[in-house]
Amino acid sequence: MAAGEPGDLGGYYFRYLPQKTFQSLSTPETTSRLRQWSMLGRIKAQSFGFDQTFQAYRKDDFVMAFFKDPNVIPNLKLLSESSGQWITLGFASRRLRKI
């Protein structure tokens, strides 16, 4: 079985959904509050779909599969604490291995 296929990493298959938008983050009220809290530009919402019904008793498997999934690693954006720039999970994990 190839990486990223269903059954790999606990049986979950994740898909990045870049077209999904979150209108609530761009309302004037939200923008004003984010600016007030110095969070404007420092918060993003991303959407990923998965192929199974979520089962709470398998939450640990779900989380581990999510962060190891080959469709998540190159797409999940994180705010770098040191540079303040948006980086991907793949970039962050490569940096952590060097430390």
XYZ file of C-alpha atoms in Angstrom:
99
model
C 0.000 0.000 0.000
C 1.390 3.403 -0.972
C 1.744 6.181 1.568
C -1.370 8.268 1.905
C -3.761 5.544 0.783
C -6.701 4.443 2.913
C -5.571 1.985 5.543
C -2.184 3.639 5.915
C -1.525 5.134 9.379
C -4.557 3.847 11.252
C -6.897 3.549 8.316
C -7.558 7.247 7.722
C -7.064 9.038 4.430
C -6.968 12.843 4.552
C -7.595 15.341 1.744
C -6.550 18.977 1.786
C -9.484 21.214 0.831
C -7.856 24.519 -0.209
C -11.066 25.913 -1.745
C -12.907 25.786 1.591
C -13.235 29.293 2.986
C -14.159 30.485 6.449
C -16.205 33.645 6.013
C -16.381 34.196 9.770
C -12.665 35.071 9.860
C -13.123 37.963 7.449
C -16.151 39.729 8.917
C -15.525 43.321 10.036
C -16.246 42.386 13.666
C -13.794 39.478 13.646
C -11.141 41.500 11.822
C -11.489 44.291 14.373
C -11.116 41.897 17.295
C -8.152 40.113 15.759
C -6.476 43.487 15.219
C -7.285 44.494 18.823
C -5.626 41.305 20.119
C -2.652 41.603 17.710
C -3.760 38.411 16.000
C -4.648 39.789 12.561
C -2.505 37.878 10.060
C -1.415 35.433 12.757
C -4.362 33.056 12.517
C -5.525 30.917 9.590
C -8.149 28.255 9.167
C -7.534 25.306 6.890
C -9.808 22.442 6.018
C -9.036 18.769 5.600
C -11.513 16.005 4.908
C -11.174 12.381 5.892
C -12.727 9.174 4.682
C -14.158 7.584 7.814
C -16.641 8.347 10.538
C -14.822 9.874 13.492
C -14.858 7.555 16.501
C -13.969 9.235 19.788
C -12.422 6.095 21.244
C -9.882 6.149 18.340
C -9.017 9.845 18.769
C -5.330 9.166 19.423
C -5.038 7.090 16.227
C -6.859 9.835 14.336
C -4.532 12.604 15.538
C -1.374 10.584 14.865
C -2.613 9.626 11.396
C -3.476 13.271 10.641
C -0.048 14.674 11.487
C 1.750 11.882 9.605
C -0.450 11.879 6.517
C 1.404 12.720 3.276
C -1.494 14.967 2.205
C -1.339 16.964 5.450
C 2.432 17.386 5.875
C 3.035 19.602 2.808
C -0.167 21.616 3.264
C -0.741 22.304 6.958
C 0.475 25.821 7.693
C 2.091 26.818 10.995
C 3.231 30.226 12.138
C 6.954 30.101 12.849
C 7.670 31.395 16.323
C 11.148 32.560 15.388
C 10.490 34.238 12.031
C 6.781 35.070 12.204
C 6.388 33.556 8.719
C 3.907 30.883 7.662
C 5.646 27.545 7.068
C 4.325 24.069 6.326
C 4.347 21.160 8.752
C 6.867 19.425 6.463
C 9.263 22.359 6.711
C 8.828 22.537 10.493
C 9.469 18.835 11.009
C 12.662 19.008 8.921
C 13.878 21.894 11.109
C 13.071 19.978 14.305
C 15.129 16.985 13.165
C 18.173 19.273 12.775
C 17.902 20.552 16.342
